PDB file of C-alpha atoms and ligand atoms in Angstrom:
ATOM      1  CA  UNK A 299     197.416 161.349  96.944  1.00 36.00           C
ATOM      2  CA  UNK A 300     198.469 157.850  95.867  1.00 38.00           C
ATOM      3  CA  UNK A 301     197.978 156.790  99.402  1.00 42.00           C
ATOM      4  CA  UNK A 302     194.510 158.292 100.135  1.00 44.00           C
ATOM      5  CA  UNK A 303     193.479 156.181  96.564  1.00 44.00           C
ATOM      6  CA  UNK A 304     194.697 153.035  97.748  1.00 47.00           C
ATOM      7  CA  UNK A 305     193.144 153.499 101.097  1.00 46.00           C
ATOM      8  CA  UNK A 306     189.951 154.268  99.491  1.00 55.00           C
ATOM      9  CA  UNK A 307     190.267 151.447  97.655  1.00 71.00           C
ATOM     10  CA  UNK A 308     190.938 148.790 100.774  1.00 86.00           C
ATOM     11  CA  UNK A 309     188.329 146.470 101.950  1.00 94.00           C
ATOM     12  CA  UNK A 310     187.045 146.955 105.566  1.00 97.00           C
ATOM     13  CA  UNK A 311     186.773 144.054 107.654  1.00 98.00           C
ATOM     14  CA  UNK A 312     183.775 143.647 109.987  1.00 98.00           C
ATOM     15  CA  UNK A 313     184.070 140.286 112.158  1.00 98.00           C
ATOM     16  CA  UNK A 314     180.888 139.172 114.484  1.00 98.00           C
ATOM     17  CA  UNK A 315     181.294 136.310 116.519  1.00 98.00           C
ATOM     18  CA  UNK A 316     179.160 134.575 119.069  1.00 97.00           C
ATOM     19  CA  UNK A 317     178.013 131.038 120.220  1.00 97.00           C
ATOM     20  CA  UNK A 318     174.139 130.026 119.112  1.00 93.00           C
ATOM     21  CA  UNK A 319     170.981 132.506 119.396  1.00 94.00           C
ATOM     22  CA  UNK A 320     173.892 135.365 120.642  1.00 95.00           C
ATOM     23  CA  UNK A 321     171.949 137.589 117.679  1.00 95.00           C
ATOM     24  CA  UNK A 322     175.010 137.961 115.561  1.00 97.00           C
ATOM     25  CA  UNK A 323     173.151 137.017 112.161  1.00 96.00           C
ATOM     26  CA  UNK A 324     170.454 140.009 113.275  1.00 96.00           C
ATOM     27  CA  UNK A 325     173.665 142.524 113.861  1.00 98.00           C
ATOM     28  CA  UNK A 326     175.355 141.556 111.190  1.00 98.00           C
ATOM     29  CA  UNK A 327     173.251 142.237 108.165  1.00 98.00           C
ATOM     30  CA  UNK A 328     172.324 145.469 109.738  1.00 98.00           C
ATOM     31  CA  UNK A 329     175.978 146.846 110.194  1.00 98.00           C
ATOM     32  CA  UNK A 330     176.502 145.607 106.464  1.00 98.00           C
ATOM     33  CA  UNK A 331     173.832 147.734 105.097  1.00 98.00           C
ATOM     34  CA  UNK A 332     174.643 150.871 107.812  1.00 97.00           C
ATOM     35  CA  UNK A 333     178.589 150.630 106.579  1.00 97.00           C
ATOM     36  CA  UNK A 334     177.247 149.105 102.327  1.00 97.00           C
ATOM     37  CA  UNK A 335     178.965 146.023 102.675  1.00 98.00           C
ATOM     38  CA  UNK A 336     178.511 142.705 101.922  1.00 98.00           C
ATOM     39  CA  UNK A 337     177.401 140.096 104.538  1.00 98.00           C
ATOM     40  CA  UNK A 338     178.588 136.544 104.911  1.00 98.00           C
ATOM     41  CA  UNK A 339     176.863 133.867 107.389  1.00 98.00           C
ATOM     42  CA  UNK A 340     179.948 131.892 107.808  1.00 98.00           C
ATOM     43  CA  UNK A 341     177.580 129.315 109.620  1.00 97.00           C
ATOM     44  CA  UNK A 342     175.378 128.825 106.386  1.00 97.00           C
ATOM     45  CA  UNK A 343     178.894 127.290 104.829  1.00 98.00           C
ATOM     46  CA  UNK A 344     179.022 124.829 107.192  1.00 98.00           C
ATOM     47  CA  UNK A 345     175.662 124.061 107.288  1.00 98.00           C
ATOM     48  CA  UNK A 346     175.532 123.578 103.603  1.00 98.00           C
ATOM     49  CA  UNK A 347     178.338 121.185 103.855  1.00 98.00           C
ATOM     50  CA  UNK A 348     176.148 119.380 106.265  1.00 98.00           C
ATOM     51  CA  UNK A 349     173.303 119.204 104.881  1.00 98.00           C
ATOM     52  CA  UNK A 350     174.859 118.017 101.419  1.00 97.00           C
ATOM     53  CA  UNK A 351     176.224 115.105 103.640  1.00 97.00           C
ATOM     54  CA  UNK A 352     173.088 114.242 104.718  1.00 96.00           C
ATOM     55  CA  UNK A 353     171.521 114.322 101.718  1.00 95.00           C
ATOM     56  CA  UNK A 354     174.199 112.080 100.227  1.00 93.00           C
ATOM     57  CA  UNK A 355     173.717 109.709 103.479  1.00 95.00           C
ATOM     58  CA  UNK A 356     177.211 110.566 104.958  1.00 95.00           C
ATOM     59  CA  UNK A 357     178.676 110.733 108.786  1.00 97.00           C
ATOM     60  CA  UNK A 358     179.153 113.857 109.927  1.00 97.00           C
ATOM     61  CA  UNK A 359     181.632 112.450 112.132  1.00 97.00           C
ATOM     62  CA  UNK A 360     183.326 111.073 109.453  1.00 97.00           C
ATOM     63  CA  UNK A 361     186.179 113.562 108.612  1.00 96.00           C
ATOM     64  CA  UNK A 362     186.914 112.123 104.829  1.00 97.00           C
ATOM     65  CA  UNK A 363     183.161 112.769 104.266  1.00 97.00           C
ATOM     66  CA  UNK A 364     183.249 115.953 105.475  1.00 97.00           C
ATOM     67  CA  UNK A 365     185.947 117.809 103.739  1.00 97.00           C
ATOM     68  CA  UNK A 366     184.776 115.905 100.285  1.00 96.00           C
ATOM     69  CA  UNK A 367     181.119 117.773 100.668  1.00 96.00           C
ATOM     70  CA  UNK A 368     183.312 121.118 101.635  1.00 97.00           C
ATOM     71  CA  UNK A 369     185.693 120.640  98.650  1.00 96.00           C
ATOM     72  CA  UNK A 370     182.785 120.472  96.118  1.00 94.00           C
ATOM     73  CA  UNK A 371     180.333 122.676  97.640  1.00 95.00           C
ATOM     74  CA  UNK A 372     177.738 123.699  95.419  1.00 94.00           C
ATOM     75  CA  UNK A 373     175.513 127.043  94.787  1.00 93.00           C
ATOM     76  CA  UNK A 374     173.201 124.900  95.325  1.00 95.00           C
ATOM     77  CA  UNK A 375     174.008 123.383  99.027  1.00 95.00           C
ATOM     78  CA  UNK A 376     173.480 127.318 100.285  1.00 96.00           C
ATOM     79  CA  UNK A 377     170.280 127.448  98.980  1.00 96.00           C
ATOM     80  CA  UNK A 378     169.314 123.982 100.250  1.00 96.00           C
ATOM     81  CA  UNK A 379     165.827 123.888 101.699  1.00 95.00           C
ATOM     82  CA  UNK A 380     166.672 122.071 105.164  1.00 95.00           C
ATOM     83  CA  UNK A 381     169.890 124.931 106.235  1.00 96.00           C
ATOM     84  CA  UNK A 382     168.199 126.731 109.149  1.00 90.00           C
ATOM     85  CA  UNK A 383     166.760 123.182 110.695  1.00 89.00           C
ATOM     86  CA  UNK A 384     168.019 122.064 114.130  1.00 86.00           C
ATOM     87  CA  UNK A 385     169.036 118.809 112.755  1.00 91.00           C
ATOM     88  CA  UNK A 386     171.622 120.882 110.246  1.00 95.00           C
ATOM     89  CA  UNK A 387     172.633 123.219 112.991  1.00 92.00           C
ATOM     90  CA  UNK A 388     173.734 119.921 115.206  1.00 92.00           C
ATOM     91  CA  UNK A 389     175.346 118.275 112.018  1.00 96.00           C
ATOM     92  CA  UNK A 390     177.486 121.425 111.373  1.00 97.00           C
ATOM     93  CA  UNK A 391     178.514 121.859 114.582  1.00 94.00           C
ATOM     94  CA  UNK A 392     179.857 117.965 114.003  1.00 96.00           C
ATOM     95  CA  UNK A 393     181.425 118.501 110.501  1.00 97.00           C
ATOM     96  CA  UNK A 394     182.918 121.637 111.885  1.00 97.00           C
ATOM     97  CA  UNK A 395     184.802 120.565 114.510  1.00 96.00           C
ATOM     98  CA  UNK A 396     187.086 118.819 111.415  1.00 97.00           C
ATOM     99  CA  UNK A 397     190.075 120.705 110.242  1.00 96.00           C
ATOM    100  CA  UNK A 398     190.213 119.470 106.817  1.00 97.00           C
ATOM    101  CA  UNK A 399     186.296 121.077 106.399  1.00 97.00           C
ATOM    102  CA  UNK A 400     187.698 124.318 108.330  1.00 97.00           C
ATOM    103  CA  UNK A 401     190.531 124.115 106.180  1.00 97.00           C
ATOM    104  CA  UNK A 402     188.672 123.525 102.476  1.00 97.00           C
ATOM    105  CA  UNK A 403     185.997 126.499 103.621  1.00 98.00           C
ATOM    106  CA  UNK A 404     189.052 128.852 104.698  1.00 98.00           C
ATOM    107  CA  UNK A 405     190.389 130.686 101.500  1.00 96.00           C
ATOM    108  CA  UNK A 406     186.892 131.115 100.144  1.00 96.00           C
ATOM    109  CA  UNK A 407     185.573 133.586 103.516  1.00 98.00           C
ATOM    110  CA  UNK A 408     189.079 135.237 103.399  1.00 98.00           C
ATOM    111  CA  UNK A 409     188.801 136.060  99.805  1.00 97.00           C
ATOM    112  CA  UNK A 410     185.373 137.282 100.206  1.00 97.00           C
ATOM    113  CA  UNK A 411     185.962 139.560 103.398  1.00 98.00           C
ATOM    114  CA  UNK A 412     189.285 140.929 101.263  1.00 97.00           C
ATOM    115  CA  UNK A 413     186.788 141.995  98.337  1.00 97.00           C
ATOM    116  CA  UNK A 414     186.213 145.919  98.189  1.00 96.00           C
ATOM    117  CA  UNK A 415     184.387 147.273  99.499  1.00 96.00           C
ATOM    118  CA  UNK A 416     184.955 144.591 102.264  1.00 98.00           C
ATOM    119  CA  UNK A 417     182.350 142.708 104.601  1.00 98.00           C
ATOM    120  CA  UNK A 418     180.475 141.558 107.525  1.00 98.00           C
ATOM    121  CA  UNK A 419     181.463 138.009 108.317  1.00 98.00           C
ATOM    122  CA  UNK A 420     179.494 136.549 111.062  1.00 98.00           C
ATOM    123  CA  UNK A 421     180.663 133.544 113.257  1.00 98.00           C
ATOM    124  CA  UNK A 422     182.662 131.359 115.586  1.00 97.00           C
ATOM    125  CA  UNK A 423     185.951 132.481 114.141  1.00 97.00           C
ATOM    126  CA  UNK A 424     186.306 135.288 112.200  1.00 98.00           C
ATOM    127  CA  UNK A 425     188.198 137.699 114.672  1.00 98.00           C
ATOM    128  CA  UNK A 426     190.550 134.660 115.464  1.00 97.00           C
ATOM    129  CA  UNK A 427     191.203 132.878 112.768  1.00 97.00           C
ATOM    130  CA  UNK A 428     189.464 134.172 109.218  1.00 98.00           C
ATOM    131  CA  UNK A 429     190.247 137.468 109.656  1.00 98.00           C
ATOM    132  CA  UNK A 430     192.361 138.444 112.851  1.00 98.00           C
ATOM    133  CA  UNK A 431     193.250 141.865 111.414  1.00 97.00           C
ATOM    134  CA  UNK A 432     189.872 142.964 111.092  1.00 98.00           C
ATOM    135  CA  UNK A 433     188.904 146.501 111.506  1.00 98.00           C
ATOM    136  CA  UNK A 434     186.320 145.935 113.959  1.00 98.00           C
ATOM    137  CA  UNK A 435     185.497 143.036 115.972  1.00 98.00           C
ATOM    138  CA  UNK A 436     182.371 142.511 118.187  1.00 98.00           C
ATOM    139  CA  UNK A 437     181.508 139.453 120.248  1.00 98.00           C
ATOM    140  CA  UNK A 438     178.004 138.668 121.406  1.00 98.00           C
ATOM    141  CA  UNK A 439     177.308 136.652 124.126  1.00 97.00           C
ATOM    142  CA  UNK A 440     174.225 135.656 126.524  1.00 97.00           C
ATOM    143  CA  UNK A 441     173.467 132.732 129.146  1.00 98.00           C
ATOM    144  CA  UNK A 442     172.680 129.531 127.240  1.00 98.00           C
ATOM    145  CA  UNK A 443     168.993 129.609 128.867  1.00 97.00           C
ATOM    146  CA  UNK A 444     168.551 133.556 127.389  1.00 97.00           C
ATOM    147  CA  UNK A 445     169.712 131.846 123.944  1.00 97.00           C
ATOM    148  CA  UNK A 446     167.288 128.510 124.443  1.00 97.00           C
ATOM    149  CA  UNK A 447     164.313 130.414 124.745  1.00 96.00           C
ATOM    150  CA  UNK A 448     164.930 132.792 122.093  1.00 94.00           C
ATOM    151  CA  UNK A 449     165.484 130.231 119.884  1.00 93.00           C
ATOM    152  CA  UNK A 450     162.346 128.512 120.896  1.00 94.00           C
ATOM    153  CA  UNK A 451     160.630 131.806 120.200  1.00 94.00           C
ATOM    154  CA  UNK A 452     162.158 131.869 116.388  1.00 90.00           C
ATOM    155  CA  UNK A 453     161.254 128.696 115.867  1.00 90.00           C
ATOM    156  CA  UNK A 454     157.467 129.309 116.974  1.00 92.00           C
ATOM    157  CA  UNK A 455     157.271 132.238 114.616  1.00 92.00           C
ATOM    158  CA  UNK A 456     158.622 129.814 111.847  1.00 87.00           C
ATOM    159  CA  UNK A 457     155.210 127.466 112.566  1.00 91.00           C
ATOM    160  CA  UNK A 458     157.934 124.579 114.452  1.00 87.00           C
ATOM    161  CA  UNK A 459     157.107 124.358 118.223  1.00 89.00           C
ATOM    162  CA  UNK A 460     159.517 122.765 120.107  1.00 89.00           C
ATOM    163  CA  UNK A 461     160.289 121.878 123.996  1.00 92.00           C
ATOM    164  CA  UNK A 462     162.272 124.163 125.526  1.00 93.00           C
ATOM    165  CA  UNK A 463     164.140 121.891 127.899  1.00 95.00           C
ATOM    166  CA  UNK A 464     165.113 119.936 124.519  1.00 94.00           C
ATOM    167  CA  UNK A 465     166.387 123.346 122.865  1.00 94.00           C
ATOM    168  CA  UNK A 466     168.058 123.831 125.902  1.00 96.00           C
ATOM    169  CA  UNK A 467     169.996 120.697 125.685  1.00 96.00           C
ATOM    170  CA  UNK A 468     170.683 120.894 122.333  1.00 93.00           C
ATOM    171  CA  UNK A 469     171.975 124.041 122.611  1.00 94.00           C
ATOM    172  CA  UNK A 470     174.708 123.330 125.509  1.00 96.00           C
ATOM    173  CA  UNK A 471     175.903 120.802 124.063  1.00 94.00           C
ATOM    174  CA  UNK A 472     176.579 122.249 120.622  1.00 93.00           C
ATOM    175  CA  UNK A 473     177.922 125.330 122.603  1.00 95.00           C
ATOM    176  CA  UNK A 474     180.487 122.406 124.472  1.00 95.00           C
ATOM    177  CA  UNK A 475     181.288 121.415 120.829  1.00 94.00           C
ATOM    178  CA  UNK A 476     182.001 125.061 118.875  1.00 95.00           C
ATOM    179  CA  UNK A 477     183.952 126.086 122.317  1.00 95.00           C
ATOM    180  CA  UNK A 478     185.838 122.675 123.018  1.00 95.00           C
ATOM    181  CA  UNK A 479     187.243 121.573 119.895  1.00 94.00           C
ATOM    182  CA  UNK A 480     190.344 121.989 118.629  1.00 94.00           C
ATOM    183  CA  UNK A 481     190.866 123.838 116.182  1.00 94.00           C
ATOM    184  CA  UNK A 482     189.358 127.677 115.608  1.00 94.00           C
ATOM    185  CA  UNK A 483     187.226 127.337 118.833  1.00 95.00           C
ATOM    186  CA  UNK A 484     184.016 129.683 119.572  1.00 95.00           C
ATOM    187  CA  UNK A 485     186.257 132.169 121.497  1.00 94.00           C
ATOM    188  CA  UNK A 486     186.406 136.211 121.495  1.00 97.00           C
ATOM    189  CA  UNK A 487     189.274 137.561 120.209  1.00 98.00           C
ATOM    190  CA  UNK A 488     191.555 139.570 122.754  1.00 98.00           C
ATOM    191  CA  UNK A 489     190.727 142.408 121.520  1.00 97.00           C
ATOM    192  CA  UNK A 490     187.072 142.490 120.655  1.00 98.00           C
ATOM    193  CA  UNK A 491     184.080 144.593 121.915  1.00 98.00           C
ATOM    194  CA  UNK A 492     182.058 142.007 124.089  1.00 98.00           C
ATOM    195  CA  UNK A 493     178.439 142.770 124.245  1.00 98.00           C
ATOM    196  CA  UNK A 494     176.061 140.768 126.446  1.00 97.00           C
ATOM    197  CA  UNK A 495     172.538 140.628 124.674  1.00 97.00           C
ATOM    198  CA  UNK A 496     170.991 139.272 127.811  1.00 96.00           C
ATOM    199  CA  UNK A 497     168.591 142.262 128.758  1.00 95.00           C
ATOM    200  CA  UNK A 498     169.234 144.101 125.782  1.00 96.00           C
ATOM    201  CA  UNK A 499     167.259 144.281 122.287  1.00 96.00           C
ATOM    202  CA  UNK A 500     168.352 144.393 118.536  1.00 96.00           C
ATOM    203  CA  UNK A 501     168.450 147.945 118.419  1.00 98.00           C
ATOM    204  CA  UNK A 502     170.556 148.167 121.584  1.00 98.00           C
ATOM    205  CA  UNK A 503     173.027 146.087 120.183  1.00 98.00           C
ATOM    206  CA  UNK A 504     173.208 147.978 117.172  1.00 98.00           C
ATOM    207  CA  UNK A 505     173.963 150.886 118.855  1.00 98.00           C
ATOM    208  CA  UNK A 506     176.334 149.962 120.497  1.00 98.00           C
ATOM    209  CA  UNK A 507     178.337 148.214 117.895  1.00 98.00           C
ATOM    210  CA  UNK A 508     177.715 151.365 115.729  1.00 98.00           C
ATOM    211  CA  UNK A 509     179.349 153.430 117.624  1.00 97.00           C
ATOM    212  CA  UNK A 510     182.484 151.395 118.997  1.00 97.00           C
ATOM    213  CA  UNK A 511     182.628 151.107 114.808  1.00 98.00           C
ATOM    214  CA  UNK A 512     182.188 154.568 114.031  1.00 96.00           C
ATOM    215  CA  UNK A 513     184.810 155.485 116.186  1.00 95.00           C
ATOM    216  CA  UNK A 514     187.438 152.604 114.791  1.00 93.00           C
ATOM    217  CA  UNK A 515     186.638 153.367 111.129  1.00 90.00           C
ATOM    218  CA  UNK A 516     186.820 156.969 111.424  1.00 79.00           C
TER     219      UNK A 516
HETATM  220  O1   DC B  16     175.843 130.129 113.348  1.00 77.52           O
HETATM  221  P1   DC B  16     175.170 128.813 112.974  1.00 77.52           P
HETATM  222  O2   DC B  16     174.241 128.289 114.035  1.00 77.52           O
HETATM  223  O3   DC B  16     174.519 128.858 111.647  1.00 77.52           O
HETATM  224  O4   DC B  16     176.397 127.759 112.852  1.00 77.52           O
HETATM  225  C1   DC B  16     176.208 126.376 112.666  1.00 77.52           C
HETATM  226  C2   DC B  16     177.454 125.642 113.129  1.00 77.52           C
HETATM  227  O5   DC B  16     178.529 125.920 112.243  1.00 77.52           O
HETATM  228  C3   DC B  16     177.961 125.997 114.515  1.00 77.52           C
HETATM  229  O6   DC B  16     177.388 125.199 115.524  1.00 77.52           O
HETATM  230  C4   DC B  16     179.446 125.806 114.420  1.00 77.52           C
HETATM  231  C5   DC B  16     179.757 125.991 112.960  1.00 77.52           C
HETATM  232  N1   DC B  16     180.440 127.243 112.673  1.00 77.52           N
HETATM  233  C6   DC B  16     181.805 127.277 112.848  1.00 77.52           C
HETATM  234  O7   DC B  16     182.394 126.310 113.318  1.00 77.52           O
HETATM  235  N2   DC B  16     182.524 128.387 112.512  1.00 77.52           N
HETATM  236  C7   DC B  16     181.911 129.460 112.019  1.00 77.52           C
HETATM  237  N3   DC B  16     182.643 130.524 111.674  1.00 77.52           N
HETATM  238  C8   DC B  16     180.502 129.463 111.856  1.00 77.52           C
HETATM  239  C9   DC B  16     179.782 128.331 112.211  1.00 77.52           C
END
């Protein structure tokens, strides 16, 4: 009996990782509310701590910079106006190549994916590093071109039109960042579900996810 209580009691751990545009924020925040859990963008943390660096006319290439703005993140930085620009997105792929940002932002997504009922973390490395005993782990992936021209799309339903051959570029070489750095690359974990969104939509995915889930939770 004990047992059953404390295993009703344990968090489950849900980790969805992909590079840019894969559609892991989408899947995400529907497997949270399918499963009640909470959902973390891991992504908005380090785009908070870029954009505060920014704002306070830092480097994000400069790794003292960075992991100050980590260490004294605000409420306020993941509410900040600018998160979801490209300009951000570019920055936090810089400030997050640093270990001592990785490091400061650690604790805080482990602690949250450890409170009951447990989460969703979305991200680059949340089956490898944040949380490598998760219960489920799913990795999204698609051609960088698929990913461009989404992206473009999302952007024109936001009001910003872009070029798509700048997207494009912008989006390879943030992918050659996130995958080539050296610590907690954009990798899928060994043992992860890989799902190619190329020709597939949201509620594919889901699906699919769902069930590989249903079947590891059960
Ligand atoms: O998912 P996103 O586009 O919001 O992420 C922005 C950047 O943050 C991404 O280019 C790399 C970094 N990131 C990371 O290094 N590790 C994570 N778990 C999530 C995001």
């Amino acid at each position: 009996m004990a047992e059953a209580g404390e295993s009703a009691k344990r968090a489950v751990t849900i980790a969805v990782d992909g590079p840019a545009a894969s559609g892991k924020g989408t899947l995400a925040r529907r497997l949270a509310a399918s499963f009640g859990l909470s959902h973390l963008d891991t992504g908005g943390l380090y785009r908070a701590v870029a954009s505060r660096l920014l704002r306070l006319g830092g480097d994000p290439g400069d790794e003292t910079a960075g992991e100050k703005a980590a260490q004294s993140l605000e409420q306020k930085d993941l509410e900040a106006a600018d998160l979801r620009t490209e300009e951000v997105g570019q920055a936090a792929s810089v400030v997050s190549a640093h270990p001592g940002v990785r490091a400061a932002l650690l604790a805080y997504q482990r602690q949250f994916a450890a409170t009951p009922p447990g989460a969703v973390l979305d991200g680059r490395d949340i089956g490898t590093v944040v949380c490598p005993g998760a219960d489920g782990k799913i990795y999204l992936e698609a051609p960088v071109e698929v990913r461009a021209r989404r992206r473009v799309k999302e952007l024109r339903l936001r009001g910003v039109e872009s070029i798509e051959s700048r997207v494009l570029q912008e989006m390879q070489d943030r992918d050659a960042r996130d995958s080539g750095r050296a610590v907690a690359p954009l990798k899928a974990a060994a043992d992860a579900l890989k799902i190619d969104t190329s020709d597939l939509s949201p509620d594919e995915v889901f699906d699919r996810a769902l069930s590989y889930l249903t079947a590891r939770l059960d």
